[in-house]
JSON list of C-alpha atoms in Angstrom, two decimals:
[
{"chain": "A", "resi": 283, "resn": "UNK", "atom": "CA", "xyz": [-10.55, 210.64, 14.15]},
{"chain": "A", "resi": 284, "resn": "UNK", "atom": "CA", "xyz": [-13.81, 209.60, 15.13]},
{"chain": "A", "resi": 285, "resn": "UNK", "atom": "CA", "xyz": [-14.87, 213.67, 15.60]},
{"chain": "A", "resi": 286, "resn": "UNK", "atom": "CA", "xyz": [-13.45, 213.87, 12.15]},
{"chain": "A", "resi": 287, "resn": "UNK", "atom": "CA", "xyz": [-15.64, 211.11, 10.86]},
{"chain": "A", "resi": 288, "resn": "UNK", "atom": "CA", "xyz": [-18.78, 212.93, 12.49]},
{"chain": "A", "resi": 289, "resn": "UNK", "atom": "CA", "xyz": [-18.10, 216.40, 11.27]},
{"chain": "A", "resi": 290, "resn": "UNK", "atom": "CA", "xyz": [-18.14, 214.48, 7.72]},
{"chain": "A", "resi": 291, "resn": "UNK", "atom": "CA", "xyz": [-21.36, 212.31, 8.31]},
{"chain": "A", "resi": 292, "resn": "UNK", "atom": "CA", "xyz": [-22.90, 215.29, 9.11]},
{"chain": "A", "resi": 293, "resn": "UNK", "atom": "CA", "xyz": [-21.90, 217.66, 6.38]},
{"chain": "A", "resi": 294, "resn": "UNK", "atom": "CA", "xyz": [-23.40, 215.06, 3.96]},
{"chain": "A", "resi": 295, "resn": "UNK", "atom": "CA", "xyz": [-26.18, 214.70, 5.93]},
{"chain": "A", "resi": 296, "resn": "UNK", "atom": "CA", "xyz": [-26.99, 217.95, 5.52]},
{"chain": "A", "resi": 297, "resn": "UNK", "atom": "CA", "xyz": [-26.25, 218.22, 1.86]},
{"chain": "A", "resi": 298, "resn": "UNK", "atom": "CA", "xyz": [-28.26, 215.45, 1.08]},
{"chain": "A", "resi": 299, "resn": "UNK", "atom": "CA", "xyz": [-31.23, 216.57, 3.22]},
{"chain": "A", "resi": 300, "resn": "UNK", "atom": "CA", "xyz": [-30.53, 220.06, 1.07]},
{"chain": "A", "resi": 301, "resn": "UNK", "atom": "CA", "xyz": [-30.76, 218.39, -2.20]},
{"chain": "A", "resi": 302, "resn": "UNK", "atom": "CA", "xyz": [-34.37, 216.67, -0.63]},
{"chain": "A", "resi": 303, "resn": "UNK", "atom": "CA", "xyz": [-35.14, 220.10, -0.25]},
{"chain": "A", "resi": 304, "resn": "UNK", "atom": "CA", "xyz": [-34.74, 221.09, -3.58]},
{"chain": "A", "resi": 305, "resn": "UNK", "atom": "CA", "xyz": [-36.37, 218.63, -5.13]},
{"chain": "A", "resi": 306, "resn": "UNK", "atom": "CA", "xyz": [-39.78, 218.67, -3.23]},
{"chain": "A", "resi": 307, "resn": "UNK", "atom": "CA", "xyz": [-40.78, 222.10, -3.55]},
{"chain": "A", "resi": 308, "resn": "UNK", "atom": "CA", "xyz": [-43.97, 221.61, -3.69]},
{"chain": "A", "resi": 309, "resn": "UNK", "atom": "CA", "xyz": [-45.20, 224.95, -4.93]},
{"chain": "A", "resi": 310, "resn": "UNK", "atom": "CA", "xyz": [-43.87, 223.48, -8.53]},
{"chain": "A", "resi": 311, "resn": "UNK", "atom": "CA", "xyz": [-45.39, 220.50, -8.34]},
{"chain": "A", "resi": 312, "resn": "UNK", "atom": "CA", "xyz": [-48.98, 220.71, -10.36]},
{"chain": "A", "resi": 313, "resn": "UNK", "atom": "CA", "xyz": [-50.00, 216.94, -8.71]},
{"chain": "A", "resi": 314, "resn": "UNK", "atom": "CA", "xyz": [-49.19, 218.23, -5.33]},
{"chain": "A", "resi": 315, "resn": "UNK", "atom": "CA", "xyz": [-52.35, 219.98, -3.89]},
{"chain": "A", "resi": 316, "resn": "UNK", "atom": "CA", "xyz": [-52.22, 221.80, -0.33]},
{"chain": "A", "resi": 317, "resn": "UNK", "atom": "CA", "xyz": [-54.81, 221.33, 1.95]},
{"chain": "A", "resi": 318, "resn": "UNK", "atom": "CA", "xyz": [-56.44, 224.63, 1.84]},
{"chain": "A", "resi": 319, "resn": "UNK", "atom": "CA", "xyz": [-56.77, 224.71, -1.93]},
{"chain": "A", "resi": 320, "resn": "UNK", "atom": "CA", "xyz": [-58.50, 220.55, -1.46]},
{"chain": "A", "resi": 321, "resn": "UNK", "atom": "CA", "xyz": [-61.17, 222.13, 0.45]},
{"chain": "A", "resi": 322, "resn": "UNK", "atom": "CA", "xyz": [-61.70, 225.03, -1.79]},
{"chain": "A", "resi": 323, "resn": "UNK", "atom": "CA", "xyz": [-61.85, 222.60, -5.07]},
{"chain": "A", "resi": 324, "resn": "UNK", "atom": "CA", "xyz": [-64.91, 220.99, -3.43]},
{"chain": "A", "resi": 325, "resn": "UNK", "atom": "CA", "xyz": [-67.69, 222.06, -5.26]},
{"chain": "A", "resi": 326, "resn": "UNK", "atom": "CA", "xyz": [-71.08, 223.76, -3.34]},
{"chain": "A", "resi": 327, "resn": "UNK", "atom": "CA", "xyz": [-73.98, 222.43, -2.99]},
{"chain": "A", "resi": 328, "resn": "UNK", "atom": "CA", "xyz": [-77.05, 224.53, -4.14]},
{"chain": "A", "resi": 329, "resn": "UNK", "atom": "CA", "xyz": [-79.20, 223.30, -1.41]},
{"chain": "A", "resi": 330, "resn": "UNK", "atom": "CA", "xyz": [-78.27, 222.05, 2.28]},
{"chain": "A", "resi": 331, "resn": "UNK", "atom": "CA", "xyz": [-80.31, 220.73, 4.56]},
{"chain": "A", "resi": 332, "resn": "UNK", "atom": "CA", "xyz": [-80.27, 219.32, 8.13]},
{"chain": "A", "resi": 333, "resn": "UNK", "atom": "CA", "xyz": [-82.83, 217.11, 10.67]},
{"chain": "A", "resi": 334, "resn": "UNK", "atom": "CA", "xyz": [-82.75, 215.62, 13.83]},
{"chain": "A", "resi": 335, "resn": "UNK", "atom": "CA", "xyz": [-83.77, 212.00, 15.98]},
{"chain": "A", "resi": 336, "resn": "UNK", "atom": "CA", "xyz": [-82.08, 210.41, 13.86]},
{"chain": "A", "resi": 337, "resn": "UNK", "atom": "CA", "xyz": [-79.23, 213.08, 12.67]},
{"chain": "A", "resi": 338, "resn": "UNK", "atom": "CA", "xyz": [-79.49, 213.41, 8.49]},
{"chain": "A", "resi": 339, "resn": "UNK", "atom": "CA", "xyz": [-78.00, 215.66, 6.38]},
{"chain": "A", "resi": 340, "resn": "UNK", "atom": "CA", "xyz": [-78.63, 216.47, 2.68]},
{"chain": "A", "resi": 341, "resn": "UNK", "atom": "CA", "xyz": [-77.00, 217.84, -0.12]},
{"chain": "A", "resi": 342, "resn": "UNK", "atom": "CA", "xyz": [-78.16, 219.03, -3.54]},
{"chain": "A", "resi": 343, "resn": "UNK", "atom": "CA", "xyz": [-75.97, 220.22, -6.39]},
{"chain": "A", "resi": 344, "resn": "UNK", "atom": "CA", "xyz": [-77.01, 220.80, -10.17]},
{"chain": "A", "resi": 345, "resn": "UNK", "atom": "CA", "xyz": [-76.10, 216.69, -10.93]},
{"chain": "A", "resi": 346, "resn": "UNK", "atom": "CA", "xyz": [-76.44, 214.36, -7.52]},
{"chain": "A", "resi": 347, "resn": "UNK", "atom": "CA", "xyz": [-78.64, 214.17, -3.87]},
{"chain": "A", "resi": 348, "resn": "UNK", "atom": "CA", "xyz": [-76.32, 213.57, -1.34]},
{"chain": "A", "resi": 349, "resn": "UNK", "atom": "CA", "xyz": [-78.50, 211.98, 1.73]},
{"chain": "A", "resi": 350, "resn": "UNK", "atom": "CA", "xyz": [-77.05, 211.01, 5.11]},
{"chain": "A", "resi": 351, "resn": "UNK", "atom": "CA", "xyz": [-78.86, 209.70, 7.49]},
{"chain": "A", "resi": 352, "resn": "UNK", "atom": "CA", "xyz": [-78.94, 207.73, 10.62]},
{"chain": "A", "resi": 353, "resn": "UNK", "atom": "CA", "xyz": [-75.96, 209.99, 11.83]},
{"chain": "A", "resi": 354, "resn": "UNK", "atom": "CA", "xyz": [-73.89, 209.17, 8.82]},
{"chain": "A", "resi": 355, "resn": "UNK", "atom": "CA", "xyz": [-74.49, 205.38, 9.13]},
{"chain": "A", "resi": 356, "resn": "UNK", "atom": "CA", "xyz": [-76.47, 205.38, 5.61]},
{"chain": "A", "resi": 357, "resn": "UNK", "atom": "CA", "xyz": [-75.55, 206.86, 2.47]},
{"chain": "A", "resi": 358, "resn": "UNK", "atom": "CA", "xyz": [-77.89, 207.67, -0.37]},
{"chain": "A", "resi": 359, "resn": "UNK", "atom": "CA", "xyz": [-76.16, 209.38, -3.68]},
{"chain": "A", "resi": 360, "resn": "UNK", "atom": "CA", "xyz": [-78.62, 209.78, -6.59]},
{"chain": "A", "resi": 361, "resn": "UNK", "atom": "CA", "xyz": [-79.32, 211.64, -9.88]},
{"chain": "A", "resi": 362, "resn": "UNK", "atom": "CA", "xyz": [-80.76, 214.90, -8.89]},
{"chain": "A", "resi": 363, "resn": "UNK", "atom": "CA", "xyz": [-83.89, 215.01, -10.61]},
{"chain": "A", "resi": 364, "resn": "UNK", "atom": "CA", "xyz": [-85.87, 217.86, -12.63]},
{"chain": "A", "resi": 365, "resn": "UNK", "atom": "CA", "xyz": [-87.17, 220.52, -9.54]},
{"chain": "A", "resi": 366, "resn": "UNK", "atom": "CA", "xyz": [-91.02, 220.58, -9.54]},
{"chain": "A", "resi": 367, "resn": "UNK", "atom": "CA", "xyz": [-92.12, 223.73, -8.40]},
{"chain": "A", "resi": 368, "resn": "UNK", "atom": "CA", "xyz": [-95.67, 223.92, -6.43]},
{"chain": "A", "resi": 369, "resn": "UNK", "atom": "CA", "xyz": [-97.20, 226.56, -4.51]},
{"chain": "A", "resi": 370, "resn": "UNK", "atom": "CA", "xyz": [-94.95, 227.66, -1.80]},
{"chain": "A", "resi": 371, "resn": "UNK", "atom": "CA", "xyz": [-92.47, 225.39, -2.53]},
{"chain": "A", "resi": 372, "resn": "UNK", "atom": "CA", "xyz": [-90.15, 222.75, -4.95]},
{"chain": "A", "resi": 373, "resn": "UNK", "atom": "CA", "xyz": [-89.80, 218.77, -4.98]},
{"chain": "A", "resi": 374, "resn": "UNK", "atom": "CA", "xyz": [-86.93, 216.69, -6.27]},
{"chain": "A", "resi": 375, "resn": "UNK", "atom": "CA", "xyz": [-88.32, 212.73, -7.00]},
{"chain": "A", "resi": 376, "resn": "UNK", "atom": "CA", "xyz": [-86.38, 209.77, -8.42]},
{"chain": "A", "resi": 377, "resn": "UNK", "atom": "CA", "xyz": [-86.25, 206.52, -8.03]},
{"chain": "A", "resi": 378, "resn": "UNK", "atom": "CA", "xyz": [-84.66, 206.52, -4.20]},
{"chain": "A", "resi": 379, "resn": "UNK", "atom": "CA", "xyz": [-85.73, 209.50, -2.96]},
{"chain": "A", "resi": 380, "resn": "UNK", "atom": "CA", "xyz": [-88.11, 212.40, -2.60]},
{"chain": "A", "resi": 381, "resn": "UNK", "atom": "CA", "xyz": [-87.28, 215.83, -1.31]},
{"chain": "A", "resi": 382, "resn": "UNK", "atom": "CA", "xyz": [-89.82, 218.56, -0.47]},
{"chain": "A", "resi": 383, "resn": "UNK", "atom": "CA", "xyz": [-88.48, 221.46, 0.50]},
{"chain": "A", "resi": 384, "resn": "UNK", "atom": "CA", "xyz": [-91.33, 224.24, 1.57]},
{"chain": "A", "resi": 385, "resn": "UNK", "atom": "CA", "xyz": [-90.61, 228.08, 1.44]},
{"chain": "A", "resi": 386, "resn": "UNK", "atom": "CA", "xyz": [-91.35, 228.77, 5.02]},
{"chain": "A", "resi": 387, "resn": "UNK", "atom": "CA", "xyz": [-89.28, 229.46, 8.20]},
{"chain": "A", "resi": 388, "resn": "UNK", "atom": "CA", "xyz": [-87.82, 226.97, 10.10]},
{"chain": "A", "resi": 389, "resn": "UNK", "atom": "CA", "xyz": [-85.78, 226.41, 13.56]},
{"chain": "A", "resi": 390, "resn": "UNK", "atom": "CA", "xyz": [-83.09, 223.51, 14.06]},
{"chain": "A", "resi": 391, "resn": "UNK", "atom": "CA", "xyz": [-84.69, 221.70, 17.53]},
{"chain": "A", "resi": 392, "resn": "UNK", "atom": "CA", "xyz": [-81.17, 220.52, 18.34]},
{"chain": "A", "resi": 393, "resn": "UNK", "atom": "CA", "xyz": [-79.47, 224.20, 17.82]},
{"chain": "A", "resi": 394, "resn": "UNK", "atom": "CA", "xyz": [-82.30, 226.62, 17.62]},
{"chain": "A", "resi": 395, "resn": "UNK", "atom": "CA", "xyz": [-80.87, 227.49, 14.34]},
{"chain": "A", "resi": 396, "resn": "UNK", "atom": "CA", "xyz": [-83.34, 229.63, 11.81]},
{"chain": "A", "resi": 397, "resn": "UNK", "atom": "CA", "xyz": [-83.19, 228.37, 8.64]},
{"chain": "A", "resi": 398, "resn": "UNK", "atom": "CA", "xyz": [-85.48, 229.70, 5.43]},
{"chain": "A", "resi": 399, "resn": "UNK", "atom": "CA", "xyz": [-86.77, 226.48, 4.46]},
{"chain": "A", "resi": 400, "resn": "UNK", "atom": "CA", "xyz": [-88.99, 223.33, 5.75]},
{"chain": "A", "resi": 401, "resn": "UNK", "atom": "CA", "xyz": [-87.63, 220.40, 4.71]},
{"chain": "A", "resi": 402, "resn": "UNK", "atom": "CA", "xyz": [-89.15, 216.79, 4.32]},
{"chain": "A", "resi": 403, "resn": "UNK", "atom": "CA", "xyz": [-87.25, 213.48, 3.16]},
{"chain": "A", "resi": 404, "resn": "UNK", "atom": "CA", "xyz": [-88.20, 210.50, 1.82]},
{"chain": "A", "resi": 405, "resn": "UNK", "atom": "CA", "xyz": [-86.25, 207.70, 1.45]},
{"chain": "A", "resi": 406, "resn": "UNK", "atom": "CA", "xyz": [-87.97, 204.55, -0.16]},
{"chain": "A", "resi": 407, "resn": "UNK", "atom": "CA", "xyz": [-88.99, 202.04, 2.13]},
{"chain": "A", "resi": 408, "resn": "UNK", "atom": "CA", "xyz": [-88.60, 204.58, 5.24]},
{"chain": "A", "resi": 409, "resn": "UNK", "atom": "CA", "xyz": [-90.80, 206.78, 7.08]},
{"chain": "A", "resi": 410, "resn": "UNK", "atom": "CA", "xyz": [-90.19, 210.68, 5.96]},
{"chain": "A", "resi": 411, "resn": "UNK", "atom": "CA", "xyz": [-87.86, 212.75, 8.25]},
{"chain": "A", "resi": 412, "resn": "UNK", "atom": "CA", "xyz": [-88.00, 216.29, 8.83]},
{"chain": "A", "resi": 413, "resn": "UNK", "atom": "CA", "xyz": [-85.75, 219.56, 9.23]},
{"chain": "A", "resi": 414, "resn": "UNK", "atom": "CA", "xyz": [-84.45, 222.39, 7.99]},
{"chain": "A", "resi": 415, "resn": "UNK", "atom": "CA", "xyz": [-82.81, 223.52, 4.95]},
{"chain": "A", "resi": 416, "resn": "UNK", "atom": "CA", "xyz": [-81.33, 226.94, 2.76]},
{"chain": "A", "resi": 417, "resn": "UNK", "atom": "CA", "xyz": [-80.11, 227.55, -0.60]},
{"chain": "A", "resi": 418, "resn": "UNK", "atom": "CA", "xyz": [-76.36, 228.14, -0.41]}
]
């Protein structure tokens, strides 16, 4: 009786897990998004750039400066501002920030990197940083 009992728990085990099945396909499912396709809908920055002593990294797309710095420990997100072009290079200024970023060669010192830009941050109330950058 009891293998009876078993063999019976276990066919509707498996039917229900089969029904579970059916219902979360989740190549049907528009709200369901796989993994690969979450890092694909990230959108590009036109500009990265990197520095060193203390670790920063910066992002520029058409509508917000992403600035990390301090090895991620600060966080500055602002308006990306008009570019001013000047000879040999462009700056981005608002109210938080100031990016220069100079046409010219440059070499990560922590990697050895090349990279085709110089580039020199500003954050208010903090010395300016330096590193490398390149459009993407």
């Amino acid at each position: 009786m009891a293998q009876r009992l078993l063999a019976g728990l276990s066919a509707a085990t498996l039917l229900t897990l089969t029904a579970c099945e059916e219902q979360l396909d989740v190549s049907e499912s528009p709200s369901i998004v796989a993994e690969g396709e979450a890092a694909a809908a990230e959108p590009e920055p036109m500009f990265r750039g990197v520095g060193q002593e203390p670790g920063w990294f910066l992002r520029i797309y058409d509508d917000v400066i992403v600035y990390e710095a301090d090895y991620g420990e600060r966080r500055v997100t602002a308006r990306t501002p008009e570019v001013e072009p000047f000879d040999g290079g462009r700056r981005y200024e608002n109210d938080s920030i100031t990016v220069e970023i100079l046409d010219r060669p440059c070499t990560d010192t922590m990697s050895g990197a090349p990279y085709p830009a110089v580039v020199t941050i500003t954050e208010r109330g903090s010395p300016p940083v330096e590193g490398c950058g390149g459009d993407v």
